[in-house]
Backbone as XML, in Angstrom:
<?xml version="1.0"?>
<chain id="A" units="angstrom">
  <residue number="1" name="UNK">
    <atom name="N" x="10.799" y="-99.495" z="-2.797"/>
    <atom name="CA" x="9.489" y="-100.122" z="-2.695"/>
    <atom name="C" x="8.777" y="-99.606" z="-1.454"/>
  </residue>
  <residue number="2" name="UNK">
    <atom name="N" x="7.369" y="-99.295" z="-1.425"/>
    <atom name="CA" x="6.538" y="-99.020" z="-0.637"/>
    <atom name="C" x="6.640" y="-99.927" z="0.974"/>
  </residue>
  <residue number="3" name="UNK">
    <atom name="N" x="6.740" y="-99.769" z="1.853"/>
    <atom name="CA" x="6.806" y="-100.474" z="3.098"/>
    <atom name="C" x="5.867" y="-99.611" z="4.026"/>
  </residue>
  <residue number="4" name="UNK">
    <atom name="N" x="5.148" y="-100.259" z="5.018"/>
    <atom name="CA" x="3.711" y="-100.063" z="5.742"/>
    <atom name="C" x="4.130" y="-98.742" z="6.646"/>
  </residue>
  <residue number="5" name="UNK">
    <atom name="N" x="5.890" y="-98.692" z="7.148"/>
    <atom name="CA" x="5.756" y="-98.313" z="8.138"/>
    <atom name="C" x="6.397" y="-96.729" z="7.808"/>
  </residue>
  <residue number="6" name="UNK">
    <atom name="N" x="6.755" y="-96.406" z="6.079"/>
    <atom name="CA" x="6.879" y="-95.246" z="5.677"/>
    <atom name="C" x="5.910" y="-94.091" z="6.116"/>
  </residue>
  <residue number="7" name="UNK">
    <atom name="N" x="7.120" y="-93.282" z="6.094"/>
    <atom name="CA" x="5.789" y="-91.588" z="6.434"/>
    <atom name="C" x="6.704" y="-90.500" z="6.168"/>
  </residue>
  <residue number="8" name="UNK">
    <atom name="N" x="6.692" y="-89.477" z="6.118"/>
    <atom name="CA" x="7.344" y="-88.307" z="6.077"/>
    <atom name="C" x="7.767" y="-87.932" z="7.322"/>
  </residue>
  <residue number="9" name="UNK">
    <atom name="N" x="7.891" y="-88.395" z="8.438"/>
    <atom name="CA" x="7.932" y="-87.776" z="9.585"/>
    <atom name="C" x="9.439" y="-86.994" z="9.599"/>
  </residue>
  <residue number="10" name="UNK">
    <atom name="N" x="9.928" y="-88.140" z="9.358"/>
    <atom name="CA" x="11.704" y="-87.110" z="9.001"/>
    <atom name="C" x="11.801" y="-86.203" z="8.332"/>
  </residue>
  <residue number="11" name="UNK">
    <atom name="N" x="10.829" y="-85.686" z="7.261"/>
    <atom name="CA" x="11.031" y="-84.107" z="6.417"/>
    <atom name="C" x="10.074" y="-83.050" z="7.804"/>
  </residue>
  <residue number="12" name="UNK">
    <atom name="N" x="9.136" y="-83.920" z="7.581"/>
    <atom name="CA" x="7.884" y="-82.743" z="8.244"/>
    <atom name="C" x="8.391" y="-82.139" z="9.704"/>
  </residue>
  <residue number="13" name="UNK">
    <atom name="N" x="9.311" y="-83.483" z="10.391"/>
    <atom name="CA" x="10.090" y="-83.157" z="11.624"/>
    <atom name="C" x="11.448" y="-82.276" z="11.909"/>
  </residue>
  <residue number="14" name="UNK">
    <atom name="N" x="11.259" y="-81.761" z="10.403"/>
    <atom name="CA" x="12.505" y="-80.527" z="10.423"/>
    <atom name="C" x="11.664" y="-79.490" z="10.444"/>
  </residue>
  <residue number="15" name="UNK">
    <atom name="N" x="10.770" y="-79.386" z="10.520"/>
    <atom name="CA" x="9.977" y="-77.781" z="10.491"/>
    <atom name="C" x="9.559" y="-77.799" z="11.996"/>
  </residue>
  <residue number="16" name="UNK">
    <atom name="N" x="9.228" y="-76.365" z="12.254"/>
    <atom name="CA" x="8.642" y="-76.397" z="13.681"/>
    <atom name="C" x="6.972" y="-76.975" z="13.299"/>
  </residue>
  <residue number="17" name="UNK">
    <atom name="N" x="6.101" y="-77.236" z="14.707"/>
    <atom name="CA" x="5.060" y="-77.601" z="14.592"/>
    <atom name="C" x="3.843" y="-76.414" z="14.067"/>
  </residue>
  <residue number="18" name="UNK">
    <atom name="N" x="4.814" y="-75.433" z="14.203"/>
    <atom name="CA" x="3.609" y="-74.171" z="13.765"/>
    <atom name="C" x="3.528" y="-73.954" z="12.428"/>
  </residue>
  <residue number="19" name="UNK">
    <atom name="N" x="4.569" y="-74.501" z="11.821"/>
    <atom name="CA" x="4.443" y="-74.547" z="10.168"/>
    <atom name="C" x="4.139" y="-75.776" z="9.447"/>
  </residue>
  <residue number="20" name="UNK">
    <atom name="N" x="4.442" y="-76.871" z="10.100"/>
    <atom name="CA" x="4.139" y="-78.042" z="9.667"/>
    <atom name="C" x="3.034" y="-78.720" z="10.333"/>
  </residue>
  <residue number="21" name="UNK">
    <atom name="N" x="1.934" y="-79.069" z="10.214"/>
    <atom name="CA" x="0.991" y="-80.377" z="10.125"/>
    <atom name="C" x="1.138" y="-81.763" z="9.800"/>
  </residue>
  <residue number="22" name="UNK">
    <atom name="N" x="1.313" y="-83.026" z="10.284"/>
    <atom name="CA" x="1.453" y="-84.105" z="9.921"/>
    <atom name="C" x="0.449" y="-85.032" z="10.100"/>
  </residue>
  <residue number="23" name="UNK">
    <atom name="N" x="-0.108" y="-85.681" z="9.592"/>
    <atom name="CA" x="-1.372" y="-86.047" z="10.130"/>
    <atom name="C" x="-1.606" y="-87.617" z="9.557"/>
  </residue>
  <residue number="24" name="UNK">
    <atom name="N" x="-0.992" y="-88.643" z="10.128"/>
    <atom name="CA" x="-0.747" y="-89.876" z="9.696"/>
    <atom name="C" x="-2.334" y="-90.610" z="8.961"/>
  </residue>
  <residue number="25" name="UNK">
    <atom name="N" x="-2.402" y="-90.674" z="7.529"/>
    <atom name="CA" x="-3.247" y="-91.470" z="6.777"/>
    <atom name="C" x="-3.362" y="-92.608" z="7.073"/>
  </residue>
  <residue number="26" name="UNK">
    <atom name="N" x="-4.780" y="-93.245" z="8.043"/>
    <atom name="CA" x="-5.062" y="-94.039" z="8.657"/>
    <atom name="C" x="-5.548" y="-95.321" z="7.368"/>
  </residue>
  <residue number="27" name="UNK">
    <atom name="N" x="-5.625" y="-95.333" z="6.502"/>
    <atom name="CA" x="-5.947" y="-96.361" z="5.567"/>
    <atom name="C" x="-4.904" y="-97.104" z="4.623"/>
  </residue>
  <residue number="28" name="UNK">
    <atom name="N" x="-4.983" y="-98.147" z="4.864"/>
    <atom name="CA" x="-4.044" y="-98.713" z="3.623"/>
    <atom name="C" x="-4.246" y="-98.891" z="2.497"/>
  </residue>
  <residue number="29" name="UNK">
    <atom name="N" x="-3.130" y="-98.913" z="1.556"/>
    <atom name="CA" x="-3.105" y="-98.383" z="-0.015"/>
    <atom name="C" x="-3.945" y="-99.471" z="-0.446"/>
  </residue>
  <residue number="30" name="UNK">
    <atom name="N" x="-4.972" y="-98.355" z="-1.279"/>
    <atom name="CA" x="-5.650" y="-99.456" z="-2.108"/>
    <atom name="C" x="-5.367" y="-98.887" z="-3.679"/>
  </residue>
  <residue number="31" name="UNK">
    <atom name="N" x="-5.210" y="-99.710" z="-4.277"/>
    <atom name="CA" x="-4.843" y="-99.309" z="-6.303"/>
    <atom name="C" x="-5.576" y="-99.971" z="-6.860"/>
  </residue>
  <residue number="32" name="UNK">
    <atom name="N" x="-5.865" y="-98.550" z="-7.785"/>
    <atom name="CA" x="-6.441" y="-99.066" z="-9.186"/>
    <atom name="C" x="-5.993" y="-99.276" z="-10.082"/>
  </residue>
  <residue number="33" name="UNK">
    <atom name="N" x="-5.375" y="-100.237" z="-9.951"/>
    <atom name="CA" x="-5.081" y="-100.841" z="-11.439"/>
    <atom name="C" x="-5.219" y="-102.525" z="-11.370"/>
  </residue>
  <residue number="34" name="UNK">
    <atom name="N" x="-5.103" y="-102.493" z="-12.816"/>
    <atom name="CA" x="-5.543" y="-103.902" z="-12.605"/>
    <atom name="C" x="-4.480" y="-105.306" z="-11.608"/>
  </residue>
  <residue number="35" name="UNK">
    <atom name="N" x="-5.325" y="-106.439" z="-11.367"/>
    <atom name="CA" x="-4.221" y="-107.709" z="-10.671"/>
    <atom name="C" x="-2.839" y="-107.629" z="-11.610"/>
  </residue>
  <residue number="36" name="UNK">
    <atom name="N" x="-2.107" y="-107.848" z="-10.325"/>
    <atom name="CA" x="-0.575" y="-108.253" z="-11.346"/>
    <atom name="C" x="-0.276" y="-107.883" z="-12.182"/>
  </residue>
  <residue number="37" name="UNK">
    <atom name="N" x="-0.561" y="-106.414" z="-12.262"/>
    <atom name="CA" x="0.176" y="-104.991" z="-12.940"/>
    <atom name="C" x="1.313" y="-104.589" z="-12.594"/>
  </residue>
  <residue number="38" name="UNK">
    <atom name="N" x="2.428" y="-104.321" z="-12.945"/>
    <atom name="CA" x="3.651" y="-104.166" z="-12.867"/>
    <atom name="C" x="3.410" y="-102.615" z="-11.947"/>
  </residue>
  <residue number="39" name="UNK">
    <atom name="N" x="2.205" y="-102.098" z="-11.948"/>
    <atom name="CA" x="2.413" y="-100.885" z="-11.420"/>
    <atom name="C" x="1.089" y="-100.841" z="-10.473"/>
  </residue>
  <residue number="40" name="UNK">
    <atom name="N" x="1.004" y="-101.730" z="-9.500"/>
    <atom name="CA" x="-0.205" y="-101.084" z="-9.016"/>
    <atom name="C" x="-0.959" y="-100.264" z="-8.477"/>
  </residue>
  <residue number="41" name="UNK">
    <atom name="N" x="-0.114" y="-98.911" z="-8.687"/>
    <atom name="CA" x="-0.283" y="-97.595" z="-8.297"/>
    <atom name="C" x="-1.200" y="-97.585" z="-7.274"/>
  </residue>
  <residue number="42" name="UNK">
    <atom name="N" x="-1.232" y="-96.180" z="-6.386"/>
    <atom name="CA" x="-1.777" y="-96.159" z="-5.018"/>
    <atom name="C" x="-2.795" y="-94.733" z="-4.763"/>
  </residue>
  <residue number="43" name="UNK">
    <atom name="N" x="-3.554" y="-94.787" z="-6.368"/>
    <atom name="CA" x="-3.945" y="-93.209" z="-6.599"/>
    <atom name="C" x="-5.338" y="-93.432" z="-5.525"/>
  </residue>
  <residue number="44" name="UNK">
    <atom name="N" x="-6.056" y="-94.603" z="-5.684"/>
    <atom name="CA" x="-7.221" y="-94.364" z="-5.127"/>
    <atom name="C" x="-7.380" y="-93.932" z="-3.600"/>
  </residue>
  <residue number="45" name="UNK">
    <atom name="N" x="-6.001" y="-94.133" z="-2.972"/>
    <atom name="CA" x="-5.425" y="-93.873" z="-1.589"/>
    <atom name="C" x="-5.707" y="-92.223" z="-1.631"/>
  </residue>
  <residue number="46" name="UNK">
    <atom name="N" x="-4.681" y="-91.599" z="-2.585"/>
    <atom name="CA" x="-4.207" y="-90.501" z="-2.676"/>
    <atom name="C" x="-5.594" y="-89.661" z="-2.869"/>
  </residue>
  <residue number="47" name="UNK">
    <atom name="N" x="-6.206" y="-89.745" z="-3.563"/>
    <atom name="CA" x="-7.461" y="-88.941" z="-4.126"/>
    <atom name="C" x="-8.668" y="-89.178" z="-2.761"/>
  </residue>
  <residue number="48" name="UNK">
    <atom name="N" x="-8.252" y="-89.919" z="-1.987"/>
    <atom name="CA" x="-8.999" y="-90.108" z="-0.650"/>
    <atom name="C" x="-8.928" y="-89.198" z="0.264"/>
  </residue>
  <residue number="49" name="UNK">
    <atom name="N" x="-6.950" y="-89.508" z="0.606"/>
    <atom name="CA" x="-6.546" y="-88.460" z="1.874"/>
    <atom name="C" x="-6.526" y="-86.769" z="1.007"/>
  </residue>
  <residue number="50" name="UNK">
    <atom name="N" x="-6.506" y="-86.720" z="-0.201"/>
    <atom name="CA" x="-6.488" y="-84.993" z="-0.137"/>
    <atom name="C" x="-8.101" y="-84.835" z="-0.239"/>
  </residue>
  <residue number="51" name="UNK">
    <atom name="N" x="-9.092" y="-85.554" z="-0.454"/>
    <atom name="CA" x="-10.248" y="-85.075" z="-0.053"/>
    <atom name="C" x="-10.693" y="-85.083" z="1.603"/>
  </residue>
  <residue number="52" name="UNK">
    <atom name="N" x="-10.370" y="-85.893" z="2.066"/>
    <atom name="CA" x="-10.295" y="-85.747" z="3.842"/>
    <atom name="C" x="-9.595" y="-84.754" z="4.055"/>
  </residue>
  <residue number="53" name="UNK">
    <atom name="N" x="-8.465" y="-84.527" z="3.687"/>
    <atom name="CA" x="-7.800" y="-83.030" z="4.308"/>
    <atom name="C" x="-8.645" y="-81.939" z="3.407"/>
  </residue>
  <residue number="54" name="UNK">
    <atom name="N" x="-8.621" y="-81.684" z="2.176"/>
    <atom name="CA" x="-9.612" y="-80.694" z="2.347"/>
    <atom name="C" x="-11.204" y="-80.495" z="2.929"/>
  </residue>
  <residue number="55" name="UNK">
    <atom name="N" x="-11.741" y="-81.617" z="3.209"/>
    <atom name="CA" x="-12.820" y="-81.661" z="3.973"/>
    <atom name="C" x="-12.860" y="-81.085" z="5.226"/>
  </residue>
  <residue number="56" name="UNK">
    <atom name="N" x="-11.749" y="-81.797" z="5.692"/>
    <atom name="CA" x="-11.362" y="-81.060" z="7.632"/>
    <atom name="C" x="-11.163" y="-80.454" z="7.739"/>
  </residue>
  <residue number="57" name="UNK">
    <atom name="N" x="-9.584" y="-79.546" z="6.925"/>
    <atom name="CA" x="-9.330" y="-78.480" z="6.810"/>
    <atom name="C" x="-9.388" y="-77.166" z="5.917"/>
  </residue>
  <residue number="58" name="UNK">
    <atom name="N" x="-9.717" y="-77.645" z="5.001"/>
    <atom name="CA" x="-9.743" y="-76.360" z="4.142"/>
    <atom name="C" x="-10.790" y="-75.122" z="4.752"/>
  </residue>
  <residue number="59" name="UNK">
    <atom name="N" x="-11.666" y="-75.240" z="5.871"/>
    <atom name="CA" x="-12.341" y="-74.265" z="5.968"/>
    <atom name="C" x="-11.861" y="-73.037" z="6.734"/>
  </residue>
  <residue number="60" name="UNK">
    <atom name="N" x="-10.556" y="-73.783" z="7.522"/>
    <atom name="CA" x="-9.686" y="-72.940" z="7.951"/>
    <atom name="C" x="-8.653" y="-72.394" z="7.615"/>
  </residue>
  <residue number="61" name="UNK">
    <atom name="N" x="-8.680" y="-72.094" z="6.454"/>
    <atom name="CA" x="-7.383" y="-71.644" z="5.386"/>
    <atom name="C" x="-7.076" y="-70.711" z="4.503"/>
  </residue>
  <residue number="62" name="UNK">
    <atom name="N" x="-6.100" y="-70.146" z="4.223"/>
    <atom name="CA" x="-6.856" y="-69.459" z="3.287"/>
    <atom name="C" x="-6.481" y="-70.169" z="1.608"/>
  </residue>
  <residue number="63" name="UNK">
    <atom name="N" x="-5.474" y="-71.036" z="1.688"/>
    <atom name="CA" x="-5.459" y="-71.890" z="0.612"/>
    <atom name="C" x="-4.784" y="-72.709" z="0.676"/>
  </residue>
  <residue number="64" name="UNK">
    <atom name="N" x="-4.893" y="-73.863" z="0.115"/>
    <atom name="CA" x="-4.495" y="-75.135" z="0.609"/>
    <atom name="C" x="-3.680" y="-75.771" z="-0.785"/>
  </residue>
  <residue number="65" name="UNK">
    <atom name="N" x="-2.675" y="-76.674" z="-0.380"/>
    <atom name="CA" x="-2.305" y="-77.309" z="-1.965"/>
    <atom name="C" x="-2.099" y="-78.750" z="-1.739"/>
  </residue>
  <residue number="66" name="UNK">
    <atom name="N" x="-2.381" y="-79.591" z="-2.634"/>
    <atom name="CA" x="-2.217" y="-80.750" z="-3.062"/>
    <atom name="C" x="-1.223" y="-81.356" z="-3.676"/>
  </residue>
  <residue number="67" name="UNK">
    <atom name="N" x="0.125" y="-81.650" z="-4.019"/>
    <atom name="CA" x="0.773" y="-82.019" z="-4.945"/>
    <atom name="C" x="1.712" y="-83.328" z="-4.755"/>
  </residue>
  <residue number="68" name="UNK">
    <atom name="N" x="2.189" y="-84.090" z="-5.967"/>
    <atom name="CA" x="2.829" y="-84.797" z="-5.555"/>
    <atom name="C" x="4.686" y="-84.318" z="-5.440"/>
  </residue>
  <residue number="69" name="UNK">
    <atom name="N" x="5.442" y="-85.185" z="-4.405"/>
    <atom name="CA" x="6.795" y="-84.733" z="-4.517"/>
    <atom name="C" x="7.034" y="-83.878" z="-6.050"/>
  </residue>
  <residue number="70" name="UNK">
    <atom name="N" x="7.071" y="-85.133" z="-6.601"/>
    <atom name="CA" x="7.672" y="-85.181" z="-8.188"/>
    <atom name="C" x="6.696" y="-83.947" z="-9.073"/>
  </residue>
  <residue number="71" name="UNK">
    <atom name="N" x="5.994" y="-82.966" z="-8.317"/>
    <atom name="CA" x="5.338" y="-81.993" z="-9.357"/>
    <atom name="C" x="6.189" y="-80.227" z="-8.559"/>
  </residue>
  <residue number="72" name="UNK">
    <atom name="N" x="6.059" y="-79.723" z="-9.393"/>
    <atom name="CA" x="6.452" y="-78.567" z="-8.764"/>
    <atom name="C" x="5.756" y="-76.868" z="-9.554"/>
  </residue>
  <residue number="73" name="UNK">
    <atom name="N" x="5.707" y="-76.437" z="-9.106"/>
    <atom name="CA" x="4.664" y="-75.111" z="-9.793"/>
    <atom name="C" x="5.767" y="-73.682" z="-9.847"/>
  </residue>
  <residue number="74" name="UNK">
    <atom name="N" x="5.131" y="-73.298" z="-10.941"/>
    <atom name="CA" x="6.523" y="-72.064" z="-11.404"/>
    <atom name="C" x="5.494" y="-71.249" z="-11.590"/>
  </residue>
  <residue number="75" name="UNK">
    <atom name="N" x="5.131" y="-70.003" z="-10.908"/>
    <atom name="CA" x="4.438" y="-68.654" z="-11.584"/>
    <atom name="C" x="5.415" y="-68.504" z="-12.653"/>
  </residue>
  <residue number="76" name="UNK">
    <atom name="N" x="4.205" y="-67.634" z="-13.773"/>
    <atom name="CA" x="5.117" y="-67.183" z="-14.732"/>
    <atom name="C" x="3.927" y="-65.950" z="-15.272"/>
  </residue>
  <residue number="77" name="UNK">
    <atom name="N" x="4.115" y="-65.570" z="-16.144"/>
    <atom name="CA" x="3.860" y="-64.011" z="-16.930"/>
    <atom name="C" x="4.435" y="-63.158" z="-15.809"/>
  </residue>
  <residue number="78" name="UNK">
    <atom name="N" x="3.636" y="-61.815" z="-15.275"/>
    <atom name="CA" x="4.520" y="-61.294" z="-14.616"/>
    <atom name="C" x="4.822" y="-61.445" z="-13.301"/>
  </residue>
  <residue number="79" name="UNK">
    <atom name="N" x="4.649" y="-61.933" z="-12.991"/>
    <atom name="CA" x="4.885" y="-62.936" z="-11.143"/>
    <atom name="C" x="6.053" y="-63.386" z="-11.440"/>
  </residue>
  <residue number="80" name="UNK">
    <atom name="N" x="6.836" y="-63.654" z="-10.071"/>
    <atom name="CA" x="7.973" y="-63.966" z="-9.585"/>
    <atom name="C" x="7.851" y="-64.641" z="-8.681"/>
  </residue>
  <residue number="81" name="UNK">
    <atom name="N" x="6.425" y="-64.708" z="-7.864"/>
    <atom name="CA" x="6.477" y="-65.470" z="-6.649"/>
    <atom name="C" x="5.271" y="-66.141" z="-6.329"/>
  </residue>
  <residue number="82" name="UNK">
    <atom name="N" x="5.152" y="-66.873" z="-5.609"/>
    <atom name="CA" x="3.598" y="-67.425" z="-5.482"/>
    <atom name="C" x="2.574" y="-66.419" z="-4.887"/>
  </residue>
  <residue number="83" name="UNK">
    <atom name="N" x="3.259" y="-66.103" z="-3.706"/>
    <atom name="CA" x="3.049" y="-64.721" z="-2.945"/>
    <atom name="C" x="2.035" y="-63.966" z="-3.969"/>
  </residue>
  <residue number="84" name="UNK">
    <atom name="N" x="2.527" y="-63.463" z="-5.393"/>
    <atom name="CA" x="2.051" y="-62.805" z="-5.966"/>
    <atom name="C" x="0.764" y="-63.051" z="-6.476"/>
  </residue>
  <residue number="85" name="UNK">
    <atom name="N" x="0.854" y="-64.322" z="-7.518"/>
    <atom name="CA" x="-0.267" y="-65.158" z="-7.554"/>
    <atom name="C" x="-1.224" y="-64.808" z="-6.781"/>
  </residue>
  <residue number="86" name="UNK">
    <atom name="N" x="-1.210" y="-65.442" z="-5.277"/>
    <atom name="CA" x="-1.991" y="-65.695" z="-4.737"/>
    <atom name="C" x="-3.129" y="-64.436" z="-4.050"/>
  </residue>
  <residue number="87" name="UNK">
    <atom name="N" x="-1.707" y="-63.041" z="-4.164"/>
    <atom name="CA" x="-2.238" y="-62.303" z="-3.356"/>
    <atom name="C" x="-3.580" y="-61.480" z="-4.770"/>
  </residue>
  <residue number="88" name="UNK">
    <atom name="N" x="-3.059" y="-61.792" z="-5.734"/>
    <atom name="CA" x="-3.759" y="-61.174" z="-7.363"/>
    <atom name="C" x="-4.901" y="-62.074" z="-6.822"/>
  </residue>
  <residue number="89" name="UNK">
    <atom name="N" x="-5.213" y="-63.193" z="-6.964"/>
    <atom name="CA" x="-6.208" y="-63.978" z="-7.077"/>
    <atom name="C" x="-7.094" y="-63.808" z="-5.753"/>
  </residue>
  <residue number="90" name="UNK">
    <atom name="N" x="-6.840" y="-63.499" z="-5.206"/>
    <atom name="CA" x="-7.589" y="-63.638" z="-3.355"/>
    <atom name="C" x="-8.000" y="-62.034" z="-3.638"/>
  </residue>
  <residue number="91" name="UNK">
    <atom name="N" x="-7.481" y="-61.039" z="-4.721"/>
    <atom name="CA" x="-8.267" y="-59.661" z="-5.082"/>
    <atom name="C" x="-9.380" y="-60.219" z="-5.856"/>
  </residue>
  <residue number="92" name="UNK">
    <atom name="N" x="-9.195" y="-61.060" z="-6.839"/>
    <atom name="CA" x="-10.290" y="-61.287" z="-7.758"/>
    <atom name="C" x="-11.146" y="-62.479" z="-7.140"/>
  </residue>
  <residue number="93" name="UNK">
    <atom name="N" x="-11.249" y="-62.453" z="-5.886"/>
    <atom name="CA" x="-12.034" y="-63.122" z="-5.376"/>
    <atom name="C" x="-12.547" y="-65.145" z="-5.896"/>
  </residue>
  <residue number="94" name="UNK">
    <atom name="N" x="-11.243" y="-65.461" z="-6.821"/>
    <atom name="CA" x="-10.882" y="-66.900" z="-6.559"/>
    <atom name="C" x="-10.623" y="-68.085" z="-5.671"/>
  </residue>
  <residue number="95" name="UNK">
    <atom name="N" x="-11.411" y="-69.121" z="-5.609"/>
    <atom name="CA" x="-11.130" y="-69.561" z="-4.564"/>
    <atom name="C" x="-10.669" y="-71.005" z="-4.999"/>
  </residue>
  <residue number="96" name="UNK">
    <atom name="N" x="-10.623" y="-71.533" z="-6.362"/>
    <atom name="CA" x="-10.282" y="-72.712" z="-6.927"/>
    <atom name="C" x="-9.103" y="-72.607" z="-7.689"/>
  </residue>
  <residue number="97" name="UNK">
    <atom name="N" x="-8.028" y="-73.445" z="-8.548"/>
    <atom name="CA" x="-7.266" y="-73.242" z="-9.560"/>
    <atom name="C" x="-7.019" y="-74.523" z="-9.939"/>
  </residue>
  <residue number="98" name="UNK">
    <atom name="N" x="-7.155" y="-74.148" z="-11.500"/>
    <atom name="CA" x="-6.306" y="-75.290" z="-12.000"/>
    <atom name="C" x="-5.570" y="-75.178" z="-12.742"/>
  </residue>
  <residue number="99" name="UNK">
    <atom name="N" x="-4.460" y="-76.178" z="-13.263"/>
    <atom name="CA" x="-3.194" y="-75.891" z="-13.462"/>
    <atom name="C" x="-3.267" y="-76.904" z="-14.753"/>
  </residue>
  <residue number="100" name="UNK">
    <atom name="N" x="-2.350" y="-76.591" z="-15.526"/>
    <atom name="CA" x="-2.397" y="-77.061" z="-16.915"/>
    <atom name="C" x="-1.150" y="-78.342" z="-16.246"/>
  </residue>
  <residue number="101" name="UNK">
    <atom name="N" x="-0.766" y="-79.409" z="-16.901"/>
    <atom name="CA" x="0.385" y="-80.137" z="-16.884"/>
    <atom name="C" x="1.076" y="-80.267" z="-18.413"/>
  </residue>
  <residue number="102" name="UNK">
    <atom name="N" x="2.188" y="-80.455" z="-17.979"/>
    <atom name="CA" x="2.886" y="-80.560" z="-19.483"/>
    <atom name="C" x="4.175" y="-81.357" z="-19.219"/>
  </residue>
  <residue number="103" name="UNK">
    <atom name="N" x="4.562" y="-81.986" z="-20.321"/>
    <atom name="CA" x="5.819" y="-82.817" z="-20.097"/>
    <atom name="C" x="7.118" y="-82.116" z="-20.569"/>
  </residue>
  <residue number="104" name="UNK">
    <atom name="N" x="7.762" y="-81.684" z="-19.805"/>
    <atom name="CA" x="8.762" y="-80.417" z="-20.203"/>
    <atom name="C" x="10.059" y="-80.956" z="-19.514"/>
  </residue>
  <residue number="105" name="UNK">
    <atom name="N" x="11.084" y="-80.903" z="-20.014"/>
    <atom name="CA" x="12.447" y="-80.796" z="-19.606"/>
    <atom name="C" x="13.012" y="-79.556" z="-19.325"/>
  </residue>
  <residue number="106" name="UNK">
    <atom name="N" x="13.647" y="-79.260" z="-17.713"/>
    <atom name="CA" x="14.114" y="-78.073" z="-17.577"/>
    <atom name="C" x="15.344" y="-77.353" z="-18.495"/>
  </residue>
  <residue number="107" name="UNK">
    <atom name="N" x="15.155" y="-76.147" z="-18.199"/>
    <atom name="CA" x="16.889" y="-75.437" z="-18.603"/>
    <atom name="C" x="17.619" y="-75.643" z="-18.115"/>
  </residue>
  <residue number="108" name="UNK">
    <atom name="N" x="19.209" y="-76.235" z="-18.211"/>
    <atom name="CA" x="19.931" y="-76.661" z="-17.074"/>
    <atom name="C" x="20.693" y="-75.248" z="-16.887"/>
  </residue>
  <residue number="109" name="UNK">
    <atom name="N" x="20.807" y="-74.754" z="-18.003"/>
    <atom name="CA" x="21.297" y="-73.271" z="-17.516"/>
    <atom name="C" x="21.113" y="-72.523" z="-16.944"/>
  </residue>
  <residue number="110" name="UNK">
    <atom name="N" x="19.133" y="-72.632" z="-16.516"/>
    <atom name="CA" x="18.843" y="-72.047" z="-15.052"/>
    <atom name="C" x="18.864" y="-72.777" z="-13.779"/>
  </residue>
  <residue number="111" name="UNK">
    <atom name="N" x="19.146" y="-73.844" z="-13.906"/>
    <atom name="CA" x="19.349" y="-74.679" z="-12.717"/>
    <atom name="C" x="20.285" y="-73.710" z="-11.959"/>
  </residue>
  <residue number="112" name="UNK">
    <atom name="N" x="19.726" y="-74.330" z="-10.699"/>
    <atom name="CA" x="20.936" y="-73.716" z="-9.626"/>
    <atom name="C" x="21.309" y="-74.924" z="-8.244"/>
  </residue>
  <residue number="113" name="UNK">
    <atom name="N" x="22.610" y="-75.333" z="-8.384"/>
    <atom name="CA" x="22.850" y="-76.900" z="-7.665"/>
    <atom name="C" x="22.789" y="-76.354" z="-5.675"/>
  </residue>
  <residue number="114" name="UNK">
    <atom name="N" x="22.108" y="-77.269" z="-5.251"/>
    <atom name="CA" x="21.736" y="-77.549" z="-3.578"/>
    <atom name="C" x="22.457" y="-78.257" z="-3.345"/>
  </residue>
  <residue number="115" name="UNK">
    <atom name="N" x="23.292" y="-78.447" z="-2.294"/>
    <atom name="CA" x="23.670" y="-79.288" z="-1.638"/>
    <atom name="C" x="22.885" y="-79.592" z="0.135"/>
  </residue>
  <residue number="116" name="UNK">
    <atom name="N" x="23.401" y="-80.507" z="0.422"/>
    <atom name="CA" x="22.484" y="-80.869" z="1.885"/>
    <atom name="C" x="24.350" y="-80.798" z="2.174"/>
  </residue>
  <residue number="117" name="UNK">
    <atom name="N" x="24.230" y="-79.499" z="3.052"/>
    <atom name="CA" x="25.558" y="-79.117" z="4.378"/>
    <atom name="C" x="25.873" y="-80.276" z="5.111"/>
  </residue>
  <residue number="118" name="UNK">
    <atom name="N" x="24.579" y="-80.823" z="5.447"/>
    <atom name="CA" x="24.549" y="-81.666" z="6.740"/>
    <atom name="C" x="24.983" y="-83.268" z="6.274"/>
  </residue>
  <residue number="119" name="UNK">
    <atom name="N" x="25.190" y="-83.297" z="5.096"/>
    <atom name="CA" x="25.550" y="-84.601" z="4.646"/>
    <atom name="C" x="27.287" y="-85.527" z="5.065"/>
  </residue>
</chain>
């Protein structure tokens, strides 16, 4: 369950400061959904702070991303890397993207298992 005093600081505080940005979202969750919804989701929050961060920052960038944990992005046709993507698209002079969603179950046969060493 959601608690006030959550943040990422423990992921973002494993990177150095030159790669990571943290920038504590000064507003509390507001949701749209209806009273005494089993889910009162916290999108109207979310669709706030990535327009403030791209407002502030995007002019200094050369591309910026939005996503939630739970989404993850796979180049595919002939790309292998985002790298690639990005560097194709920044030739064709793109500066927006959008991305299709789909409800897909992975291959477990391409899975490849992580462990955390430090556990």
């Amino acid at each position: 369950r959601y608690r006030v005093d959550d943040d990422l600081s423990s992921v973002t505080n494993l990177f150095p400061s030159s790669k990571v940005t943290r920038i504590d979202w000064p507003a509390t969750i507001c949701n749209n959904n209806r009273p005494a919804h089993n889910d009162p989701g916290e999108r109207s929050s979310q669709y706030a702070a990535e327009t403030a961060c791209r407002t502030r920052y995007g002019p200094y960038t050369d591309w910026m991303a939005s996503m939630d944990p739970d989404e993850y992005f796979v180049p595919m046709g002939n790309h292998n890397s985002w790298k690639e993507v990005l560097d194709k698209l920044d030739k064709e002079g793109r500066k927006v993207l959008k991305f299709r969603s789909t409800r897909a179950r992975p291959l477990l046969s391409t899975l490849v298992p992580t462990y955390d060493e430090g556990a």
